[in-house]
Coordinates of C-alpha atoms and ligand atoms in Angstrom, one line a residue:
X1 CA 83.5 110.4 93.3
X2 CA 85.3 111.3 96.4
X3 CA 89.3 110.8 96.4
X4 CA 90.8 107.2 95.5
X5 CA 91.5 105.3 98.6
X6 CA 95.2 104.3 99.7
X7 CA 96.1 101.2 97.8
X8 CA 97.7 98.6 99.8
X9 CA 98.6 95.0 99.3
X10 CA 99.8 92.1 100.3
X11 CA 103.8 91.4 100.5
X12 CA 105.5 87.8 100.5
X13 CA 107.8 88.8 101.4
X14 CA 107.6 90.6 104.9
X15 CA 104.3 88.9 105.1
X16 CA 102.1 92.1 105.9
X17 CA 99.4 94.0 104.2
X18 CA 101.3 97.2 103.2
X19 CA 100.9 100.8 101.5
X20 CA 101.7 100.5 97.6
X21 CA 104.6 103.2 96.9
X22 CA 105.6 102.8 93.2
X23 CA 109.8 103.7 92.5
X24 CA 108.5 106.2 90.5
X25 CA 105.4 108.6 91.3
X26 CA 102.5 107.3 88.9
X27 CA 104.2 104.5 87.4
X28 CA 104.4 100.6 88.2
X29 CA 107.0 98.0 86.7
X30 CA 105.6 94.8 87.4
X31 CA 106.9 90.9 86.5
X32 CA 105.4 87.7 86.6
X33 CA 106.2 84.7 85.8
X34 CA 104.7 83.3 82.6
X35 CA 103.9 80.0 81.4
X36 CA 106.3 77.3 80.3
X37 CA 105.8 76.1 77.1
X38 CA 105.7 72.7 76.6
X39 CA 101.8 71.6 77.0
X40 CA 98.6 73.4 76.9
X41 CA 97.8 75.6 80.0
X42 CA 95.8 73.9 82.5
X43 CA 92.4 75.7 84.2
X44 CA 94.6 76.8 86.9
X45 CA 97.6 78.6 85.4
X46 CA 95.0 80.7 83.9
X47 CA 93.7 81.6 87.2
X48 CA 96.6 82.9 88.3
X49 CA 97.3 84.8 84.9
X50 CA 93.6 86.5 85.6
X51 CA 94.4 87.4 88.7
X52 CA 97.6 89.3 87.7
X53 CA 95.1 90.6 84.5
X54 CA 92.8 92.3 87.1
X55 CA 96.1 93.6 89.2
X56 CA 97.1 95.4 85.9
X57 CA 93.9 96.5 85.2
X58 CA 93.3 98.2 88.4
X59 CA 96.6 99.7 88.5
X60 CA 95.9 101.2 85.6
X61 CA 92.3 102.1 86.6
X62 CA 94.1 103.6 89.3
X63 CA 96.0 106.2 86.8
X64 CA 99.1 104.4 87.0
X65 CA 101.3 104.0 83.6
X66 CA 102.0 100.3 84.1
X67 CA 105.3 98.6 82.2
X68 CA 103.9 94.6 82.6
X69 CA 106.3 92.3 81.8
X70 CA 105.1 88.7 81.3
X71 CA 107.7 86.4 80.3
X72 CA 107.0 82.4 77.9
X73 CA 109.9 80.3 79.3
X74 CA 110.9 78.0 76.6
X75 CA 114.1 76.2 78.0
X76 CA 115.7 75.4 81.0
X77 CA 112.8 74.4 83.4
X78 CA 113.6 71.2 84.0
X79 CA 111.4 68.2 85.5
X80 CA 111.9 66.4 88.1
X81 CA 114.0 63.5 86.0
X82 CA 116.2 66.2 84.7
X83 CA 114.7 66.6 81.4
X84 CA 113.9 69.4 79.9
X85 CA 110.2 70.4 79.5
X86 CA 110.6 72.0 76.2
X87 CA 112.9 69.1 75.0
X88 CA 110.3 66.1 76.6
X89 CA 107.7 67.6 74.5
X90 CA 109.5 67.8 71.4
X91 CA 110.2 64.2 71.9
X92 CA 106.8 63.4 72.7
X93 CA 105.5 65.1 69.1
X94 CA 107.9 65.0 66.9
X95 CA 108.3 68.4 66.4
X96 CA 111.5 70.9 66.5
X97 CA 111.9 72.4 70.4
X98 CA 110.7 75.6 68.6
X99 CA 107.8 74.2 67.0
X100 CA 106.8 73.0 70.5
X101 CA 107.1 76.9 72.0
X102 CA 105.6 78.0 68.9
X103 CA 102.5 75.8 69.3
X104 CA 102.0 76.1 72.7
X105 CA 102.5 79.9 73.1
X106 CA 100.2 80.6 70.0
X107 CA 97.2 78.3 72.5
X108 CA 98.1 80.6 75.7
X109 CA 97.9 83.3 73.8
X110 CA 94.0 82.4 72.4
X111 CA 93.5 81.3 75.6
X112 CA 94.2 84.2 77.6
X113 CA 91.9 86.2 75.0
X114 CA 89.4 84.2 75.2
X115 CA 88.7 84.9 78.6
X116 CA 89.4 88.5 78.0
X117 CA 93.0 89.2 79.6
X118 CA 95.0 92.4 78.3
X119 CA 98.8 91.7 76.5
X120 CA 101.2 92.7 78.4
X121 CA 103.6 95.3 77.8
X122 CA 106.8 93.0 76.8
X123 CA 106.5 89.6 76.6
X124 CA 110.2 88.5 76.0
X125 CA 111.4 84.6 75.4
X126 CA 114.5 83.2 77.5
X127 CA 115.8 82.0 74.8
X128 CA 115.9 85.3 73.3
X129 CA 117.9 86.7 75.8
X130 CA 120.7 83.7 76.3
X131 CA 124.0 86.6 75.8
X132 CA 122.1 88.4 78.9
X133 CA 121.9 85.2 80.9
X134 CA 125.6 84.7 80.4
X135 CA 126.6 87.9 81.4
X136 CA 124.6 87.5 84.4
X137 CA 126.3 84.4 85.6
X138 CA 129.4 86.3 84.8
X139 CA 128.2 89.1 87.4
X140 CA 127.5 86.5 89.4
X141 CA 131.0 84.8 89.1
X142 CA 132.7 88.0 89.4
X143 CA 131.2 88.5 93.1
X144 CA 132.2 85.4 94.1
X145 CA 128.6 83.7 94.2
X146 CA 129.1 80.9 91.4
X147 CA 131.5 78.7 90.8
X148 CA 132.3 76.1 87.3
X149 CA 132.0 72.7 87.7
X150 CA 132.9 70.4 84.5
X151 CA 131.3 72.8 82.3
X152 CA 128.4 74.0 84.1
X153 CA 128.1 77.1 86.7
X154 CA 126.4 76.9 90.1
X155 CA 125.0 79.2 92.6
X156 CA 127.4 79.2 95.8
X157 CA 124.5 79.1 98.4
X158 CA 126.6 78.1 101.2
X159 CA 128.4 81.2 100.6
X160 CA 125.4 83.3 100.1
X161 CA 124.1 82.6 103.2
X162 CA 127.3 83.2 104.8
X163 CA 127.3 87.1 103.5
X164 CA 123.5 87.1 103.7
X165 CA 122.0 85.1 106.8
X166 CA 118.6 86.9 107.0
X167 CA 118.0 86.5 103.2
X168 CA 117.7 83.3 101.9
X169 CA 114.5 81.4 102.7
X170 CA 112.7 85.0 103.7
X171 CA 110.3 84.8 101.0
X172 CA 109.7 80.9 101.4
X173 CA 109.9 80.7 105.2
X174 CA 112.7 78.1 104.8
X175 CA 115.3 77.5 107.6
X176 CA 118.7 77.4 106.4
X177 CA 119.7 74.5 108.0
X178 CA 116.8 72.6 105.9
X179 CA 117.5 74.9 102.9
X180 CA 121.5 73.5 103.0
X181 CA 120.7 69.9 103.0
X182 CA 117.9 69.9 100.1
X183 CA 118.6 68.8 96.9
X184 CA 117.5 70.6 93.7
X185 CA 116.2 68.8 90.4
X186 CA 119.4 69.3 88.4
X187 CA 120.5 68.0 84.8
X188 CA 120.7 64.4 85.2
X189 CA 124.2 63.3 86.1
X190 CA 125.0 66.6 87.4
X191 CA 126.7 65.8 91.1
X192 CA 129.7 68.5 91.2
X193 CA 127.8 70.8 93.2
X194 CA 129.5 71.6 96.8
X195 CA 126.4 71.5 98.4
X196 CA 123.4 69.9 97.7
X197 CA 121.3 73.5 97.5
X198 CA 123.5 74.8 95.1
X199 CA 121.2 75.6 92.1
X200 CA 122.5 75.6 88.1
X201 CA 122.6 79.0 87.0
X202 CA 124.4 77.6 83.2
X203 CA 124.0 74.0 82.5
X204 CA 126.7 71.6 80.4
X205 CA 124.5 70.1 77.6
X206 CA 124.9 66.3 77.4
X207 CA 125.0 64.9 74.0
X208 CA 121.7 64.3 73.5
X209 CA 120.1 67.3 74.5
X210 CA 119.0 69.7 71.3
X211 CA 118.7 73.3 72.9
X212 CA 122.6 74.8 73.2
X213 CA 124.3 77.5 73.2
X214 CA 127.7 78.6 73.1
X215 CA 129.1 80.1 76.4
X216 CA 132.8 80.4 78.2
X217 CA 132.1 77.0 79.9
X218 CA 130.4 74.7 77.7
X219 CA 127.7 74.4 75.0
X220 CA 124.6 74.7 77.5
X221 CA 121.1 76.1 78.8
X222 CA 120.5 79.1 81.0
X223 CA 118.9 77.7 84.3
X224 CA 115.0 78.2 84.6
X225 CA 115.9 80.6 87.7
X226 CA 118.1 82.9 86.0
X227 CA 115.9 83.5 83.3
X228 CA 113.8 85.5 85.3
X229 CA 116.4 87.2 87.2
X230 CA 117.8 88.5 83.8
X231 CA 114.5 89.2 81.7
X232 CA 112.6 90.9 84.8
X233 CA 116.0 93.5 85.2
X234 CA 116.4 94.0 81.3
X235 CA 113.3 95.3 81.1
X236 CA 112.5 97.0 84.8
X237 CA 115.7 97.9 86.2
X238 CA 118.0 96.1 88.9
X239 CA 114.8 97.1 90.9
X240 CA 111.3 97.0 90.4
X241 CA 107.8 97.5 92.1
X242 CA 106.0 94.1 92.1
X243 CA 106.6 90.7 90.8
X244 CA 104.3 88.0 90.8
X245 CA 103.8 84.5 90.1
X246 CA 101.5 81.3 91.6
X247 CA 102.5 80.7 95.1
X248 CA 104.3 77.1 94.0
X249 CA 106.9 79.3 93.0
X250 CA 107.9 80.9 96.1
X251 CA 110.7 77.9 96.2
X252 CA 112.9 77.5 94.5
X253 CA 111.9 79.5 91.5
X254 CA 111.6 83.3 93.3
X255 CA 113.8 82.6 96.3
X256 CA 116.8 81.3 94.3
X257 CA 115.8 84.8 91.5
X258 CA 116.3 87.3 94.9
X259 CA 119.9 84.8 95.4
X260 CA 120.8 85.4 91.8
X261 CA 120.0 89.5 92.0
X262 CA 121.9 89.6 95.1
X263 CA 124.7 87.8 94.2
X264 CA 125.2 90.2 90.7
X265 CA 124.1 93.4 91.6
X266 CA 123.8 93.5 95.4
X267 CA 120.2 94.4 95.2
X268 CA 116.6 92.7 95.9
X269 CA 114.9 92.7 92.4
X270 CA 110.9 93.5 93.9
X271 CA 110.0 96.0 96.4
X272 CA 106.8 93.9 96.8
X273 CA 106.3 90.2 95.8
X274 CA 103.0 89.2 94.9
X275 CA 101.5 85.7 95.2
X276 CA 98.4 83.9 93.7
X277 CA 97.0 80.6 95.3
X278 CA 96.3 77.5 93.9
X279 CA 92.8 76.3 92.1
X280 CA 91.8 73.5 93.2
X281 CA 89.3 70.5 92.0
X282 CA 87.7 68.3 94.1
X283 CA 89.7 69.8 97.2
X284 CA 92.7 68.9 95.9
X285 CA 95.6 70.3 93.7
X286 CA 95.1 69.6 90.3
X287 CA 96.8 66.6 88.8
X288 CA 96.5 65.4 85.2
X289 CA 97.9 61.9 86.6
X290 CA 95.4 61.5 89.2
X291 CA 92.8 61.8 87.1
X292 CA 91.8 65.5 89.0
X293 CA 92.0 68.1 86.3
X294 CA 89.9 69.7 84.0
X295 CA 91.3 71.9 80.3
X296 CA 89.8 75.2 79.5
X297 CA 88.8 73.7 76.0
X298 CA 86.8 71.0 78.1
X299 CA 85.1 73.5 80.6
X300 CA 84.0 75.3 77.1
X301 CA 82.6 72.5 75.5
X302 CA 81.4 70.5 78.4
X303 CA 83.0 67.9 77.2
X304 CA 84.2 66.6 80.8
X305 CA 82.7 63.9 83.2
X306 CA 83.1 67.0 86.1
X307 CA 80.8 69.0 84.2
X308 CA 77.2 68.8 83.2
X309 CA 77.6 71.6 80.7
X310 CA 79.8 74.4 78.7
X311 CA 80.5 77.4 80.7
X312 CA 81.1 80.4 79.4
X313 CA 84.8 82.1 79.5
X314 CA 83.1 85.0 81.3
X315 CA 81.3 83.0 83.7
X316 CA 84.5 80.5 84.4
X317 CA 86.6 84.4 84.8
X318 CA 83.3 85.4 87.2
X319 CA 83.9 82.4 89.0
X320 CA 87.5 82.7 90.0
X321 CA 87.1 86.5 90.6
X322 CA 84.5 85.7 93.2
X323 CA 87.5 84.7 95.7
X324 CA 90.4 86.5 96.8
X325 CA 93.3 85.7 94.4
X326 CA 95.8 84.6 97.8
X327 CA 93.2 82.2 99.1
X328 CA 92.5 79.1 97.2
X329 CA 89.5 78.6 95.4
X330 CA 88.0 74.5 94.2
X331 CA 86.0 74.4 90.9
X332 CA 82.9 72.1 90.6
X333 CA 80.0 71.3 88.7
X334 CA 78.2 72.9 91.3
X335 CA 80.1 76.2 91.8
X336 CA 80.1 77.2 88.0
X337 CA 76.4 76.4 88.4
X338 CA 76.2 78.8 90.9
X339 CA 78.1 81.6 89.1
X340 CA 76.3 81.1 85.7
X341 CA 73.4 81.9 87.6
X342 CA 75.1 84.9 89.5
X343 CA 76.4 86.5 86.4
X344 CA 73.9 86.6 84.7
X345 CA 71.8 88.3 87.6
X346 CA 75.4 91.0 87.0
X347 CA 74.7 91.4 83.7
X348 CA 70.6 91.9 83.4
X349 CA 71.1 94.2 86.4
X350 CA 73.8 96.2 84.5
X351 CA 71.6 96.1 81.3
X352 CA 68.7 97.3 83.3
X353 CA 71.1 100.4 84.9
X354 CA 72.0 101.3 81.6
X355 CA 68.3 102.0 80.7
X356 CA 68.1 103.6 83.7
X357 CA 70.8 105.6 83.5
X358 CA 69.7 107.5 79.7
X359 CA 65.8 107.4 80.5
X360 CA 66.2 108.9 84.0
X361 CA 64.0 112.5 84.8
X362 CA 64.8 113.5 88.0
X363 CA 67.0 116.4 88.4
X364 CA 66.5 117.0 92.1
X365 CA 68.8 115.2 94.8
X366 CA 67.0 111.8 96.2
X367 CA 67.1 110.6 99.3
X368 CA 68.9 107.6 98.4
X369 CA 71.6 108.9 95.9
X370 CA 74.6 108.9 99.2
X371 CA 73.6 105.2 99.8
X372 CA 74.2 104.3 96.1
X373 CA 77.4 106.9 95.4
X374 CA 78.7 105.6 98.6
X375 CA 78.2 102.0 97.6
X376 CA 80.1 103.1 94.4
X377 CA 83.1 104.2 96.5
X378 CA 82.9 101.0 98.5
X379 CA 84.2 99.1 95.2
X380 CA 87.6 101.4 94.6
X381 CA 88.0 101.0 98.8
X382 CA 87.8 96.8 98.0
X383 CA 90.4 96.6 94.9
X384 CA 92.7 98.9 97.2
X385 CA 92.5 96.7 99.5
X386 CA 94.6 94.3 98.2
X387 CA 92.6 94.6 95.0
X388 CA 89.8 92.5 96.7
X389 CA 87.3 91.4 93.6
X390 CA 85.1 89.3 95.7
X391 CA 84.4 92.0 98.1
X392 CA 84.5 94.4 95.2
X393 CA 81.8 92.2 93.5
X394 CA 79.7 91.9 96.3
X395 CA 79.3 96.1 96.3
X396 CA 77.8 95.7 93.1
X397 CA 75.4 93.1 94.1
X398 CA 74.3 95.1 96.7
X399 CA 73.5 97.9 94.5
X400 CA 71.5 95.6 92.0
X401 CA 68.8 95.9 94.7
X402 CA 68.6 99.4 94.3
X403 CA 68.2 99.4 90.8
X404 CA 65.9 96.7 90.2
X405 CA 63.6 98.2 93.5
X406 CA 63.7 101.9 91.1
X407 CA 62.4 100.3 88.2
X408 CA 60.1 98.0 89.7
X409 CA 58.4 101.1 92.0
X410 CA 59.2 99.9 95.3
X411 CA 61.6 102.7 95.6
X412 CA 59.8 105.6 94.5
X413 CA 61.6 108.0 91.1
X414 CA 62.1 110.4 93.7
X415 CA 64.6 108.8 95.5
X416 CA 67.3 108.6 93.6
X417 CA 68.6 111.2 90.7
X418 CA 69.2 110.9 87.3
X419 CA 72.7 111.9 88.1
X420 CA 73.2 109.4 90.7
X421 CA 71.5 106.7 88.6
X422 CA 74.4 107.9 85.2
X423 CA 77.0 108.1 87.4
X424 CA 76.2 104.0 88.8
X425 CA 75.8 102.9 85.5
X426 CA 79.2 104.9 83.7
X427 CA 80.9 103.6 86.8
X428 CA 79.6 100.4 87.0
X429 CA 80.3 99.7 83.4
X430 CA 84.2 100.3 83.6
X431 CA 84.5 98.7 86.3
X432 CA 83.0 95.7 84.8
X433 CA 84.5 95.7 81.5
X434 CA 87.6 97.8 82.3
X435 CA 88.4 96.6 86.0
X436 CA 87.5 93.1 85.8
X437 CA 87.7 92.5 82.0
X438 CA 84.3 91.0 82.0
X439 CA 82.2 91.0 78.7
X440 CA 78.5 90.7 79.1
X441 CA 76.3 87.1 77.6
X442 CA 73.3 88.6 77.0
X443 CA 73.8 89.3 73.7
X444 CA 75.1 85.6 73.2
X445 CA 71.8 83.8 74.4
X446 CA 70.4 83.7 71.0
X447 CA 73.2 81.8 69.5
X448 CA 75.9 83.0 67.5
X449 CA 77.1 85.6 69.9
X450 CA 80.2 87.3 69.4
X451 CA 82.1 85.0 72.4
X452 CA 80.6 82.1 70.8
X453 CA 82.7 82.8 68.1
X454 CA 85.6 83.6 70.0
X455 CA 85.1 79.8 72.1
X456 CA 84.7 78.3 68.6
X457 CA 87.6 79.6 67.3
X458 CA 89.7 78.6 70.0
X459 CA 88.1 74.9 70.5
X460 CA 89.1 74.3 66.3
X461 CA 92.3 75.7 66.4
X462 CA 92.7 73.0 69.4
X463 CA 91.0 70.8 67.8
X464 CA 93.2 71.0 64.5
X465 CA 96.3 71.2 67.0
X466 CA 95.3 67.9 67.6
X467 CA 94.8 66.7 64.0
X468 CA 98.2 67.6 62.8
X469 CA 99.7 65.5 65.6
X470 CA 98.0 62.9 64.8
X471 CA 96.0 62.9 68.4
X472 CA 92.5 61.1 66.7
X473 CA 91.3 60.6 69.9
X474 CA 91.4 63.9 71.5
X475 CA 90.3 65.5 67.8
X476 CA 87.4 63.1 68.0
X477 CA 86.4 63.5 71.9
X478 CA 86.2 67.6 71.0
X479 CA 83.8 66.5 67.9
X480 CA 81.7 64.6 69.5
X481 CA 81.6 67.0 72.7
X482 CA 80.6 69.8 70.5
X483 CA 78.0 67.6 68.8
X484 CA 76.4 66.7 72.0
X485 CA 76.3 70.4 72.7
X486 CA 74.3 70.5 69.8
X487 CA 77.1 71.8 67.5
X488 CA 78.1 69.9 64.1
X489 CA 81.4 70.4 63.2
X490 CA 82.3 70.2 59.2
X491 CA 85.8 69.2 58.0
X492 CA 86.8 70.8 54.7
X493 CA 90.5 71.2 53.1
X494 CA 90.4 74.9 53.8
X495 CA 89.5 73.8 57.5
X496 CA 86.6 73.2 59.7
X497 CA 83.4 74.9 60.0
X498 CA 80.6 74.5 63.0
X499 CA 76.8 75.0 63.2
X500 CA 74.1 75.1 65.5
X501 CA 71.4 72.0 65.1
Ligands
AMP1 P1 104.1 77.0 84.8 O1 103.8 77.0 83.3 O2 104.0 75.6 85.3 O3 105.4 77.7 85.1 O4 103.0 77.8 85.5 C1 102.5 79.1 85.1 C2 101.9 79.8 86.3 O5 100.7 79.1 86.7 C3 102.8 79.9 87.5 O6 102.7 81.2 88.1 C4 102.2 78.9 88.4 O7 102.5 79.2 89.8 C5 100.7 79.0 88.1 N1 100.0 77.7 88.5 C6 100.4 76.4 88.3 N2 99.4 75.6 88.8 C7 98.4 76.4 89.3 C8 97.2 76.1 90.0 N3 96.7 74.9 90.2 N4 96.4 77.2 90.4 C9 96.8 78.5 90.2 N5 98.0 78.8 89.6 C10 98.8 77.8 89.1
ZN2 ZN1 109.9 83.1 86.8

């Protein structure tokens, strides 16, 4: 292989395409933002959480040593009534706060390895880390950037903006004229702010609300905000290399984090800021309410009026990596049709190279080995480019042809050497597995497959979730889903079994 191409990407945050220089020479620090845990992940937060997968991946492909730190908020982010998510979902089942984070972290976390994502390094809690937040809001205090109001502690924007005209609304592209007049979803009740964009940084529990801590200005929460500001740093340093998160965070979430690191240690917390773009349905943002979504337990059992059938975790994955991760992508019926069909034309072609690869004789040069080693270098050029899968996955779809033309004789042995036919395959193969974290289905056609299991596992567990809180009808829609899949699903005291009719 010839040398690895300059890797370059995309910055929010001066909005150009630029060269990737780490802190420190072969090593990345990297945050993003992880899920809140008070509901099951929807279809699209694990696109983005994919897209940051394949990011770590190829940084570590790459020959970096990668720190990724992913946090699980678990109190603080509030809705827009005020409420707490954690707290509205405790409410809703019953269950201690903790429960709730316990549950609902335990289904990311099968989620995310049923379609194949790596841990990251840290995953810390904000709640673990509430003596950190305070002495954050402290810094802050201390520089003059927040200020107490009957019991909890704002973020002086005006003031900010004062010391720091350029700053505040870079990332977003906000004006500060509109940024100074908009109001934030605060703690209900909570008007002692001097300006409507001053954000909460500690909140003043009212009496009814169950997560609190003890802190020099009232029995509070940490603000959503903060959190990251303080669990990012811990970990990374005051500054890091990349941080990342869906672009529906850009504001308030990331622009009011840069604020916060400002404000206590005089320092911009990412050197590059990293954004994923929304999935769509139907051409529009996905909305539970408006009837416009779609669960990754229903895309795996099919068990959806948007679908006509289960996909496969690897084929959904396949189908997300097929666009850029900034642009945004809409899933259909139609479009997982399409990339069912597609992978598995990836994954016979890959079997097929693999055969190749150990049977092939020739041990002279062929006149087509630069066309395939060069197509090979074509896919490290794409995922430097802003670690561009589709374009990436279109390389290897153009050397399919290749392959399939050698071993159907319509390019004769002699054109291409066994060495350049092993390298292809060795490469091919981490790149498909390693790179883009994709498993292949052939092996799962017969039934019984190793995913198969996986999917199963995951759809009970949900399934049970749903039992213990008493949600009959989503325990029996998943039944009866898997039974018109053809799957019987047995209840027994020690738990549930499945067959195949
Ligand atoms: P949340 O749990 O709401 O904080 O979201 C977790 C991550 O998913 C964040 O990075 C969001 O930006 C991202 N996200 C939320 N909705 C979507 C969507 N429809 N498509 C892609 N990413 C999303
Ligand atoms: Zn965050």
């Amino acid at each position: 292989m010839s040398t690895t191409p300059t890797l370059s990407v995309y910055n929010s945050l001066t909005r150009n395409k630029e060269e990737f220089k780490p802190l420190v020479e072969g090593q990345v620090s990297m945050y993003v933002c992880g899920p809140t845990v008070y509901s099951d992940v929807h279809i699209g937060n694990v696109r983005t959480f994919i897209s940051f997968d394949v990011i770590y991946r190829t940084l570590l492909y790459l020959g970096y040593k990668v720190r990724y730190v992913r946090n699980i908020t678990d109190v603080g982010h509030l809705l827009d009534d005020g409420e707490d998510r954690i707290s509205k979902g405790a409410r809703k089942l019953q269950l201690e706060p903790m429960e709730v984070v316990q549950k609902y972290t335990n289904g990311f976390h099968d989620v995310m390895r049923t379609f194949g994502t790596l841990p990251p390094s840290i995953e810390p809690r904000a709640t673990g880390h509430i003596i950190e937040q305070i002495e954050m809001v402290q810094a802050i205090m201390d520089n003059g950037y927040g200020y107490e109001s009957n019991g909890s502690v704002y973020f002086d924007t005006e003031k900010y903006i004062a010391d720091q005209p350029e700053l505040y609304g870079q990332l977003s592209g906000r004006k500060v004229d509109e940024l100074l007049t908009e109001t934030r979803s605060e703690l209900k009740g909570s008007s002692d702010k001097k300006n409507p964009s001053d954000f909460a940084i500690w909140m003043k529990a009212g009496e009814d609300h169950i997560m609190r801590w003890n802190s020099p200005w009232s029995e509070g929460f940490p603000g959503w905000h903060l959190e990251c500001s303080v669990m990012s740093t811990k970990y990374l340093g005051d500054t890091f290399d990349i941080h990342g998160g869906g672009n529906d965070l850009k504001f308030p979430h990331h622009e009011n984090e840069i604020a916060q690191n400002m404000g206590a240690c005089g320092c911009q917390p990412s050197r590059y800021w990293l954004h994923t773009n929304m999935l769509l349905m139907n051409g529009r943002k996905m909305s539970k309410s408006e009837d416009n979504s779609i669960s990754p337990a229903e895309l795996l059992s099919g068990d959806s009026k948007h679908i006509t059938q289960p996909y496969h975790p690897m084929v959904i994955k396949f189908f997300m990596l097929q666009s850029h991760y900034s642009s945004t992508l809409d899933i259909s019926d139609e479009a997982l049709l399409a990339a069912d069909k597609g992978y598995r034309r990836l994954c016979e072609g890959l079997k097929t190279l693999e055969g190749l690869g150990l049977s092939a004789k020739n041990q002279t040069p062929g006149a087509r080995d630069a066309e395939l080693l060069k197509l090979l270098d074509d896919i490290d050029t794409e995922l430097c480019d802003d670690f561009n899968t589709p374009k990436a996955v279109a390389k290897i779809f153009e050397i399919l042809p290749l392959i399939n033309g050698y071993k159907g004789g319509t390019i004769a042995a002699d054109q291409l050497s066994a060495d350049a036919l092993q390298q292809t395959s060795v490469k091919l193969q981490r790149i498909f597995s390693d790179v883009l974290g994709l498993q292949s289905t052939l092996d799962d056609q017969s039934g019984g497959g190793k995913a198969l299991d996986h999917v199963m596992e995951l759809v009970l567990d949900m399934r049970q979730s749903a039992r213990q809180s008493k949600d009959w009808d989503t325990s029996d829609k998943i039944r009866d889903g898997l039974a018109a899949a053809g799957i019987t699903v047995k209840d027994a005291k020690e738990g549930s079994t499945w067959t195949i009719n």
